[in-house]
CSV table of C-alpha atoms in Angstrom, one decimal:
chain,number,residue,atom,x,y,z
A,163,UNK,CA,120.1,379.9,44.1
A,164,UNK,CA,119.4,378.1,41.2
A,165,UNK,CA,121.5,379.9,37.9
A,166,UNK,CA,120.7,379.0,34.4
A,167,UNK,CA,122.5,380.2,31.1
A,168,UNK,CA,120.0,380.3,28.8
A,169,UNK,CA,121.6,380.3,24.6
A,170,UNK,CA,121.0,379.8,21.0
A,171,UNK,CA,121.2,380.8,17.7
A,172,UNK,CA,119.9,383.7,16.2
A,173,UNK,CA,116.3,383.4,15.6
A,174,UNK,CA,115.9,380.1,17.8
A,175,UNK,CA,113.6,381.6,19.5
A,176,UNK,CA,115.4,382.5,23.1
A,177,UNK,CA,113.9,385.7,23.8
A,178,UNK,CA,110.7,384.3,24.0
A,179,UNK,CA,111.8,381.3,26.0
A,180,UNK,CA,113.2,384.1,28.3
A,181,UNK,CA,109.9,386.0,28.4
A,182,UNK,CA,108.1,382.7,29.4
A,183,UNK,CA,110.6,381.7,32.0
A,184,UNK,CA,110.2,385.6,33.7
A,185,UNK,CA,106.5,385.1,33.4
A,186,UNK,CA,107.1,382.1,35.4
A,187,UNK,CA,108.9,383.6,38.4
A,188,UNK,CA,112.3,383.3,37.1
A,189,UNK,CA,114.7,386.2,37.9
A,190,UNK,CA,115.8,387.4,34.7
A,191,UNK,CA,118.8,388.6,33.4
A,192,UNK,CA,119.1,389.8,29.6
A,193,UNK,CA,122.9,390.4,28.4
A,194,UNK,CA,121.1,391.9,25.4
A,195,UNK,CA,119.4,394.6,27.3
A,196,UNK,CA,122.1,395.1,29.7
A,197,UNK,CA,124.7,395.7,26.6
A,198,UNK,CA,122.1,398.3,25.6
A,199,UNK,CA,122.4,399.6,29.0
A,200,UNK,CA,125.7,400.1,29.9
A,201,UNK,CA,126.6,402.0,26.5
A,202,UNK,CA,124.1,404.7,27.4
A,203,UNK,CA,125.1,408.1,27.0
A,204,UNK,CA,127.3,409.0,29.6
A,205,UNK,CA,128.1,405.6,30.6
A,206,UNK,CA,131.8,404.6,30.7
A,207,UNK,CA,131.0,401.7,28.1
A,208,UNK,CA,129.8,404.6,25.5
A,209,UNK,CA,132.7,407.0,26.2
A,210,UNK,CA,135.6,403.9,25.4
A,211,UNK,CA,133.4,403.3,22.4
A,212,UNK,CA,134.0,406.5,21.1
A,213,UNK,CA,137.4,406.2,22.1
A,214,UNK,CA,138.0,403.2,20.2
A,215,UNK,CA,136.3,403.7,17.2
A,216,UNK,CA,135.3,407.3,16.4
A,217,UNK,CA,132.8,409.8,17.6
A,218,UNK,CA,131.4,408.5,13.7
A,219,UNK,CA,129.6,405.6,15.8
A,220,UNK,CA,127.2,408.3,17.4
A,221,UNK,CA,123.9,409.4,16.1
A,222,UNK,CA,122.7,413.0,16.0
A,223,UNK,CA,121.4,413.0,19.7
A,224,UNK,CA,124.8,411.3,20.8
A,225,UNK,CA,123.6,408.0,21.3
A,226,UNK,CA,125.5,404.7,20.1
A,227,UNK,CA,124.2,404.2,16.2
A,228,UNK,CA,124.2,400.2,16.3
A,229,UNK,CA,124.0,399.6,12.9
A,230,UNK,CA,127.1,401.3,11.8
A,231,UNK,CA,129.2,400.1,14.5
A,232,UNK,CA,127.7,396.5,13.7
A,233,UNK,CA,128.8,397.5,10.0
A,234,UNK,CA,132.1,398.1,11.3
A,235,UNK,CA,133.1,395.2,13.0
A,236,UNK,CA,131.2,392.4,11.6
A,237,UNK,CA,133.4,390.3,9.6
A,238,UNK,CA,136.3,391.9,11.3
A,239,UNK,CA,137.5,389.6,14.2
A,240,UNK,CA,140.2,392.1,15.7
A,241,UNK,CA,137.6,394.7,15.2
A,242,UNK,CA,134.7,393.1,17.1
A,243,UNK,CA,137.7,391.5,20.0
A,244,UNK,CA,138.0,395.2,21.0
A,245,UNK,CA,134.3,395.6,21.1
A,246,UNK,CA,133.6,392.6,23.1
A,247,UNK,CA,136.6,393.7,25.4
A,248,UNK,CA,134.7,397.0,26.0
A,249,UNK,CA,131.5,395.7,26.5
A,250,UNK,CA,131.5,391.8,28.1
A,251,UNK,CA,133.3,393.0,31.2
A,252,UNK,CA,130.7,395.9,31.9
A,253,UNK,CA,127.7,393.4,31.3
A,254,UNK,CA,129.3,390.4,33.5
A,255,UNK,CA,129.4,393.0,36.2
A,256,UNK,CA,125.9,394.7,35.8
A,257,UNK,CA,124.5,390.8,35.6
A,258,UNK,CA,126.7,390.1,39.0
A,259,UNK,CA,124.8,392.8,40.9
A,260,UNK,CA,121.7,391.4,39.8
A,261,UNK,CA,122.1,387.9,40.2
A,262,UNK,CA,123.9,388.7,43.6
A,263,UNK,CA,120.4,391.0,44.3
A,264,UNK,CA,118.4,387.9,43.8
A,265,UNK,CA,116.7,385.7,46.5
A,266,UNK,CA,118.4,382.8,48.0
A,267,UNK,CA,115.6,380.5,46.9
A,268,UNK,CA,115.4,382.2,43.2
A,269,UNK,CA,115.3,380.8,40.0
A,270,UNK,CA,118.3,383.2,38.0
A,271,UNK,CA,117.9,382.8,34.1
A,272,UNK,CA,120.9,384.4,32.1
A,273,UNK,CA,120.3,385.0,28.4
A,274,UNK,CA,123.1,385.6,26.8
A,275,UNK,CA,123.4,384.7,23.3
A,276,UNK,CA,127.6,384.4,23.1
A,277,UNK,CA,127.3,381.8,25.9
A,278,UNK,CA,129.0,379.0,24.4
A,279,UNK,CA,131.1,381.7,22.2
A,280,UNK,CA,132.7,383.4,25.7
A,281,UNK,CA,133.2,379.7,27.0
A,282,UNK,CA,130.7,380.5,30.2
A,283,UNK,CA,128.7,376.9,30.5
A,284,UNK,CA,130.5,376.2,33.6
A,285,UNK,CA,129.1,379.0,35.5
A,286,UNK,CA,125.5,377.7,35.6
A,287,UNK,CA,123.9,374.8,37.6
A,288,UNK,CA,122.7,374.3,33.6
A,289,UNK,CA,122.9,375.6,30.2
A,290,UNK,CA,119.6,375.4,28.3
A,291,UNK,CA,119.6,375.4,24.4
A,292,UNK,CA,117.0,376.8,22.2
A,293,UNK,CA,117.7,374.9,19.1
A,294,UNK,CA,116.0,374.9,15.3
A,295,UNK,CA,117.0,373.9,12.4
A,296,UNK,CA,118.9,376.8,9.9
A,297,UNK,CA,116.6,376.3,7.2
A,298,UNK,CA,113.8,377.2,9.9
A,299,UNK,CA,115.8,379.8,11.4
A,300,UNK,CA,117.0,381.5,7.9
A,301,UNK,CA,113.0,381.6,7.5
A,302,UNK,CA,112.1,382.8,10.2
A,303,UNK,CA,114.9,385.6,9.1
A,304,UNK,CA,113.5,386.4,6.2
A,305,UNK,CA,109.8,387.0,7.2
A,306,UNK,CA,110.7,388.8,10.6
A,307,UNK,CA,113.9,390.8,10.3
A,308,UNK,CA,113.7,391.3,6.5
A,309,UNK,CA,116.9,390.2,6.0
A,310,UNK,CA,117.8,388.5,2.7
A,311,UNK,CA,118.6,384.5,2.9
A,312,UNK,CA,122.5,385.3,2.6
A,313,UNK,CA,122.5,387.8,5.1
A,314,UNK,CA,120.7,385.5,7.2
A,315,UNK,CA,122.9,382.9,6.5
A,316,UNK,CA,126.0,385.0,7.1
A,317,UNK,CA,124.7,385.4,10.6
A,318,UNK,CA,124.7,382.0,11.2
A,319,UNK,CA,127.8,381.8,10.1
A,320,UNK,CA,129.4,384.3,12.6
A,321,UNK,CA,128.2,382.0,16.0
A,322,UNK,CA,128.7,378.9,17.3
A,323,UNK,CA,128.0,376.0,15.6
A,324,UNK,CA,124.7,374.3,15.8
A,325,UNK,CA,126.8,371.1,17.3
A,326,UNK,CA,129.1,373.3,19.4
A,327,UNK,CA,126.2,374.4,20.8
A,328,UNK,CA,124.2,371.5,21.3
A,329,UNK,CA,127.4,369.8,23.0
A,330,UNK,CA,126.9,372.7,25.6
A,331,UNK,CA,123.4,372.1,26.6
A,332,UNK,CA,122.0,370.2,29.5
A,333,UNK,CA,118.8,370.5,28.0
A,334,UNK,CA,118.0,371.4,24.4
A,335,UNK,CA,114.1,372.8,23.7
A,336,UNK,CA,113.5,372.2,20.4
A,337,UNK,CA,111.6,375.0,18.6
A,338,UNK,CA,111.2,373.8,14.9
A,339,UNK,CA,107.4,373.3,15.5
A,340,UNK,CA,104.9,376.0,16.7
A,341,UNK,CA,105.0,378.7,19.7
A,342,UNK,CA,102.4,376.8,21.9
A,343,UNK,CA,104.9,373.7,21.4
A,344,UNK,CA,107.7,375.5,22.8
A,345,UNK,CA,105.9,376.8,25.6
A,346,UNK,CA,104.6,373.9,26.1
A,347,UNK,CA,108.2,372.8,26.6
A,348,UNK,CA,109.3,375.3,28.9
A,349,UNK,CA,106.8,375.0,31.3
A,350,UNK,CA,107.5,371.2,31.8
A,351,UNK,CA,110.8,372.3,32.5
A,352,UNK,CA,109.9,374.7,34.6
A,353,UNK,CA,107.4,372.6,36.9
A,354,UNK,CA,109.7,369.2,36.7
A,355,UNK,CA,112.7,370.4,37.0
A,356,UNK,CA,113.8,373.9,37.5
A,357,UNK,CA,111.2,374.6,40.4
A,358,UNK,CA,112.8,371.4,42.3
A,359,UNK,CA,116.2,371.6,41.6
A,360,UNK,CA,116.1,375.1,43.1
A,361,UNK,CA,114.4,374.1,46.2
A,362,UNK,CA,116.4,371.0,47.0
A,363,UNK,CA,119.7,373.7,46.4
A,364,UNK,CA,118.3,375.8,49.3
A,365,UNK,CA,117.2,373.2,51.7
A,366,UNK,CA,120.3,371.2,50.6
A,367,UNK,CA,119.2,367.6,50.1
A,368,UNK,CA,119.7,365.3,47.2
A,369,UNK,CA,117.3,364.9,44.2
A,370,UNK,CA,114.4,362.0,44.9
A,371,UNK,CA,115.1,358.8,43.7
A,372,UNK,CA,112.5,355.9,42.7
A,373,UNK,CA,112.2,352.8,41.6
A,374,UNK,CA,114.8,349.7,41.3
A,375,UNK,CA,117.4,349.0,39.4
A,376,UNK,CA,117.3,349.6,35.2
A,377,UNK,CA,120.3,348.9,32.9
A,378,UNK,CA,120.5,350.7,29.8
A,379,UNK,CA,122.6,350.0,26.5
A,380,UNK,CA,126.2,352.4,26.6
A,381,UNK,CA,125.3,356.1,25.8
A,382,UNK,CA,128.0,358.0,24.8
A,383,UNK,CA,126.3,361.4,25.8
A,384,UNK,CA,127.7,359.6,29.1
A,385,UNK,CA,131.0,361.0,29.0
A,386,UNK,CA,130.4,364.3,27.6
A,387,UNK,CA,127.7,364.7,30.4
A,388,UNK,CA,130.4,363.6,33.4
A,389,UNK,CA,132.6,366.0,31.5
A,390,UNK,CA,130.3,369.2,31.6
A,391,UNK,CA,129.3,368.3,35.5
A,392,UNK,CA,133.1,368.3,36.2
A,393,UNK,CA,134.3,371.5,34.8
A,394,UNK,CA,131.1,373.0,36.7
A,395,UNK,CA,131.7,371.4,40.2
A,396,UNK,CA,135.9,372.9,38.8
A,397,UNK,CA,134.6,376.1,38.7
A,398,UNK,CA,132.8,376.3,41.6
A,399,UNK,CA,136.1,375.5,43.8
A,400,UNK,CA,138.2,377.8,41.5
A,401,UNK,CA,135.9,380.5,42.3
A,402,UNK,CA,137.1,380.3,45.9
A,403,UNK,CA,140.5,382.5,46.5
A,404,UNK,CA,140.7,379.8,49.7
A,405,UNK,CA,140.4,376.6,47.7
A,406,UNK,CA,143.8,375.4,46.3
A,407,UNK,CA,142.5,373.8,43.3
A,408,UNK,CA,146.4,372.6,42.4
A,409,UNK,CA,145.7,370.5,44.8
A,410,UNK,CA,142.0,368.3,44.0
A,411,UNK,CA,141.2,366.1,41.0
A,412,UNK,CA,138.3,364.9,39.5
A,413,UNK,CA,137.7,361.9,37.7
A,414,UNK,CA,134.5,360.1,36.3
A,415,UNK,CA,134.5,356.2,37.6
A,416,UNK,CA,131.9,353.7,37.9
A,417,UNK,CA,129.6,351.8,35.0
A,418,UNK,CA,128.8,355.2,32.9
A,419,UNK,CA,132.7,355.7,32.4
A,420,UNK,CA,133.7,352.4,30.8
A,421,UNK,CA,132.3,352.6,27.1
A,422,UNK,CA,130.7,349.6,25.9
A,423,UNK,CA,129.4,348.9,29.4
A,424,UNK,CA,125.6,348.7,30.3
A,425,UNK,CA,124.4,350.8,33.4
A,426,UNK,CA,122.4,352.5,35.3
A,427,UNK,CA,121.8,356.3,34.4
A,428,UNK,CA,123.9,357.7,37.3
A,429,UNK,CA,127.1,359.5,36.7
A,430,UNK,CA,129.8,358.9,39.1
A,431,UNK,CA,132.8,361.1,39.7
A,432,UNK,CA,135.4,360.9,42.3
A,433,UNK,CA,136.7,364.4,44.0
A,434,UNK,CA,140.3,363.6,45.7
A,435,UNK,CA,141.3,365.6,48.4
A,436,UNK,CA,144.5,365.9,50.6
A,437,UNK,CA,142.6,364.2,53.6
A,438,UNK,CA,138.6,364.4,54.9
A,439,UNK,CA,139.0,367.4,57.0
A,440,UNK,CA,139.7,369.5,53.1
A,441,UNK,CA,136.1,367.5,51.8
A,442,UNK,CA,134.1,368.8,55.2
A,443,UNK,CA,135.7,372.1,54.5
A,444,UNK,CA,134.6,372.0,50.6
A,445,UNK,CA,131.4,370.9,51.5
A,446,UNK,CA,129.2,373.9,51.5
A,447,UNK,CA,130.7,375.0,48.0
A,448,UNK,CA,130.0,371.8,46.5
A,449,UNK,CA,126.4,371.8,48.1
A,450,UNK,CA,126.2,375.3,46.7
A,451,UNK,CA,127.1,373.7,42.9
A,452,UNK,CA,124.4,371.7,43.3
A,453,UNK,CA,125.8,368.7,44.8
A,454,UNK,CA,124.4,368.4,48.4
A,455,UNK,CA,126.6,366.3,50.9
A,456,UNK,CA,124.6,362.9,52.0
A,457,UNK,CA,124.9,361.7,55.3
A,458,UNK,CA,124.7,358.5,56.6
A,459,UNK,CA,127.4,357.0,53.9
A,460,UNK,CA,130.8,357.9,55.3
A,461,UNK,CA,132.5,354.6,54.2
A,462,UNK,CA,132.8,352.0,51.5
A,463,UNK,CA,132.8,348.6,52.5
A,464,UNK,CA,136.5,347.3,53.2
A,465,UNK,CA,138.3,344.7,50.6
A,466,UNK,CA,140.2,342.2,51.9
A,467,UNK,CA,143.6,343.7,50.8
A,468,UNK,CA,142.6,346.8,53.1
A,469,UNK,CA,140.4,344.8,55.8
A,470,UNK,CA,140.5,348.0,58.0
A,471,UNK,CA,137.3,350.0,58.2
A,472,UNK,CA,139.1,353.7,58.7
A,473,UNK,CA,140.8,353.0,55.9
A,474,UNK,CA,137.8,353.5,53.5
A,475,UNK,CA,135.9,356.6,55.2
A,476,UNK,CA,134.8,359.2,52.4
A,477,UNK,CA,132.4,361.9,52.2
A,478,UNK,CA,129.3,361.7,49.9
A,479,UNK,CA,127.7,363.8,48.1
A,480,UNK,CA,124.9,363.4,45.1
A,481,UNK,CA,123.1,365.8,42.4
A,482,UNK,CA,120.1,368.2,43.6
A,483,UNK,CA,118.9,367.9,39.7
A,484,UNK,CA,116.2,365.5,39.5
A,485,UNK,CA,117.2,365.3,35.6
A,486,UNK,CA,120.2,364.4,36.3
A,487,UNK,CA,121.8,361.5,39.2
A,488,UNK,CA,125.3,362.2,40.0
A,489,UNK,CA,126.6,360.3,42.9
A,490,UNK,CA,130.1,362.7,44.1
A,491,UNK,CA,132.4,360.4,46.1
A,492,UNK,CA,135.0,362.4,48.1
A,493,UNK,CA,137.8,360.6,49.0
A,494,UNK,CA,141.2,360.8,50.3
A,495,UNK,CA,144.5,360.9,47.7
A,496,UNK,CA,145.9,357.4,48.1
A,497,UNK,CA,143.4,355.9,50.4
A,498,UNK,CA,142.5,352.1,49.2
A,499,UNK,CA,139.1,353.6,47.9
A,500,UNK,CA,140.3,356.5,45.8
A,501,UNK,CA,143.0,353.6,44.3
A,502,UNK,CA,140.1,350.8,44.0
A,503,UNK,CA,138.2,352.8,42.1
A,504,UNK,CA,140.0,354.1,39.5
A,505,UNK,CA,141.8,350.5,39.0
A,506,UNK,CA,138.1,348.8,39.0
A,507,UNK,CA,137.3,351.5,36.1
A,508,UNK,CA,140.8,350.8,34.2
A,509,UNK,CA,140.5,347.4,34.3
A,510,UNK,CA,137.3,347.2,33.1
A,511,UNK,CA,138.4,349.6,30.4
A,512,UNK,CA,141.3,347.0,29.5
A,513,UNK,CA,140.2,343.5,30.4
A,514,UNK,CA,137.1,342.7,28.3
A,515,UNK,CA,136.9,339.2,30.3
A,516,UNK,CA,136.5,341.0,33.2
A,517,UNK,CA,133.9,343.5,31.6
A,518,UNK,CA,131.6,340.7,30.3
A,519,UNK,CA,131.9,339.1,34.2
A,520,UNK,CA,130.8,342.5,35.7
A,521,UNK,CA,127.9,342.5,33.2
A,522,UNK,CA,126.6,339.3,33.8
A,523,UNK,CA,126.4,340.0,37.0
A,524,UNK,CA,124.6,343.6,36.9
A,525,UNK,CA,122.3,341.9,34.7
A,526,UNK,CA,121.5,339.3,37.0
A,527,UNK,CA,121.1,341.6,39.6
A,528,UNK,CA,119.4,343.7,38.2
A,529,UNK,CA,116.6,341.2,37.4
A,530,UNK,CA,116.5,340.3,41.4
A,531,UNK,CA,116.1,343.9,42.4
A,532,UNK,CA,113.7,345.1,39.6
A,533,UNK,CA,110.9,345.3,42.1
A,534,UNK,CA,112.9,347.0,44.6
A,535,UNK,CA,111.8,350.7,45.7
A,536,UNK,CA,115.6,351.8,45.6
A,537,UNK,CA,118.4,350.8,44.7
A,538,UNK,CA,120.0,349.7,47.9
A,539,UNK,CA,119.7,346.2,47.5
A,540,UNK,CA,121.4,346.2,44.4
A,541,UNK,CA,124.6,348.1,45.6
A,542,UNK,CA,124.2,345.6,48.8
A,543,UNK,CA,124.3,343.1,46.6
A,544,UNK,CA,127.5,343.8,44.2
A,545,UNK,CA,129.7,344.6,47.7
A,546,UNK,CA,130.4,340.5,47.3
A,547,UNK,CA,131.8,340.5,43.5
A,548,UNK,CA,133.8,343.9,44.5
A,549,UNK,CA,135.6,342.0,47.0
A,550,UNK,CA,136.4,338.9,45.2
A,551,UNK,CA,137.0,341.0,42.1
A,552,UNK,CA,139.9,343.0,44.3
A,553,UNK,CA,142.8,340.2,43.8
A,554,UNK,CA,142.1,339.7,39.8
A,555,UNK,CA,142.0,343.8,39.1
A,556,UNK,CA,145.2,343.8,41.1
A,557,UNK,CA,147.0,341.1,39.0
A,558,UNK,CA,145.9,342.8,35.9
A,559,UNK,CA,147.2,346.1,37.6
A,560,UNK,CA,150.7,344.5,38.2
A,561,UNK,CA,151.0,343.0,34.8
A,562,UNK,CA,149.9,346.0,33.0
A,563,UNK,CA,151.8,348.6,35.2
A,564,UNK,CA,148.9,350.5,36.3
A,565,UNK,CA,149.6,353.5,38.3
A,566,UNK,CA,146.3,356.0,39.2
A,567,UNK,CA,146.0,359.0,37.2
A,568,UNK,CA,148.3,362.0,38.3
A,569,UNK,CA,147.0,363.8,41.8
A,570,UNK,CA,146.1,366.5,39.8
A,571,UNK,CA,143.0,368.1,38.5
């Protein structure tokens, strides 16, 4: 199934964002509620409560009285550690059951407002942000919730920050305009790319791509999205008790991970792995993280240093997202293309001669293949300069003293 941690600030507008995405045929699952839930009388959340902090945080009709245990612990960080400590572990659990409840095919929409707070990002396929300005948000405060401008402000305060939270997101929705706006904005989501990413997870292919060959100017959003997309595909293996993660790395490689460098919007990654029968193993769990396997490229073409063909099997596997092209290459630790690639990428990193010589080249290519369907006869097309760039990267690798990064993730 598709899962989506939906987050932002107080009064961005989530909730409704939420309601839209349930009225859509998401599978919703509210921490807010389900903290209301599980501190019901004669729950086991209510009864440490009590425990903790007094039989003074009831009401009359022994029910939890919100606003004086808010009082207590708001600007009271030990204070408020204990309450989370009671009450995140009994709402992950309740929104376990109910994502695990859910249909293979589903749609699973998590709001929970602590999401970059509690550090969760890495759980979800992706992490939407409902952002607004504070000036809009302290507003919106101020007419809504009758709260004064420095208690609204004070609010803010206690969360994330706006750019914390904005580094999280996969997608931001921006609700500084009107309600139709946002909706607007959610059900493009919805149709273009929730709906599809979710249906390519359960049949297991790869996100369609169209069109030839486009270079765009360095982004460095580049980075901190290969970033995010590798602690996620982390998380997926960790969650396996089977899976020795001590023993798998992940690195970013190709165009997107040498700054300065113009590229195609494709994040690549490498996953190294003791040998190809661990990658066919992990298959299925990367597949499930959103990363299907791709058959029918098993290899990279040979270099002449390495002429052998066995020597550069891999597995292959790329993004399900179709807002997002990730090509995963799984390779063996210490085969010639694990090393090539992360030596290519370092020496491009280092060598600015030998930057500008790959750029000419992309761009030159990428004029030639602009009518192209795909982008086939592109790759097809660099294999040449890879091979003749193989005894240069290595001379640079010998004078500089390369060595590829620790087998380590």
């Amino acid at each position: 199934m598709l899962k989506i941690g939906l987050t932002g600030g107080i009064a961005s507008g989530k909730s409704m964002v939420a309601a839209r995405l349930e009225e859509l045929g998401a599978v919703l699952v509210d921490a807010d509620a389900l903290a209301r839930e599980v501190v019901e009388p004669g729950t086991e959340g209510l009864a440490r409560i009590v425990a903790e902090f007094g039989a003074e945080m009831l009401d009359d009709g022994g029910r939890l009285d919100r606003a004086r245990l808010g009082a207590l612990v708001f600007g009271q960080p030990e204070r408020l550690a204990a309450l989370n400590g009671i009450v995140h572990p009994l709402v992950r659990s309740r929104a376990a059951a109910i994502v695990a409840a859910a249909a293979d095919d589903a749609v699973v929409v998590q709001d929970i407002p602590l999401l970059v707070e509690t550090g969760q990002g890495s759980d979800f396929h992706l992490v939407v942000v409902v952002d607004a300005p504070e000036d809009v948000r302290v507003q919106r405060m101020l007419e809504h919730r009758g709260m004064t401008a420095e208690a609204a402000r004070s609010r803010i305060q206690a969360q994330a920050s706006r750019d914390d939270r904005l580094a999280a997101a996969d997608v931001v929705l921006d609700n500084s305009g009107s309600v139709a706006e946002l909706l607007e904005q959610v059900d493009r989501l919805w149709k273009g790319r929730l709906q599809p990413f979710a249906l390519n997870i359960a049949q297991g292919v790869r996100a369609a791509r169209q069109g030839g060959p486009v270079l765009l100017p360095s982004r460095p959003e580049w980075q901190r999205e290969a970033h995010r997309i590798m602690a996620r595909i982390r998380a997926a293996l960790a969650r396996q008790e089977a899976v020795d993660v001590n023993g798998l790395s992940l690195e970013h490689i190709g165009s997107t991970s040498v700054p300065g460098l113009e590229a195609k919007d494709v994040i690549d990654l490498q996953l190294a792995v003791p040998d190809l029968a661990a990658a066919d193993t992990l298959a299925p769990i990367v597949s499930a993280a959103g990363f299907p396997f791709v058959p029918g490229s098993s290899a990279d073409a040979p270099k002449p240093g390495h002429p052998r063909p066995e020597d550069w099997y891999k597995r292959f596997h790329a993004s399900a997202d179709p807002g997002r092209d990730v090509n995963l290459h799984v390779r063996a630790a210490g085969s010639p293309g694990w090393r090539f690639a992360l030596c290519f990428r370092d020496w491009l990193r280092t060598d600015p001669d030998a930057a500008a010589g790959y750029l000419a080249l992309k761009r030159r290519l990428a004029d030639e293949h602009a009518g192209d369907p795909t982008t086939e006869g592109y790759a097809e097309a660099e294999e040449e300069w890879f091979r003749n760039a193989e005894e240069p990267m290595e001379r640079w690798a010998e004078r500089a003293g390369w060595q590829p990064p620790s087998y380590a993730s």
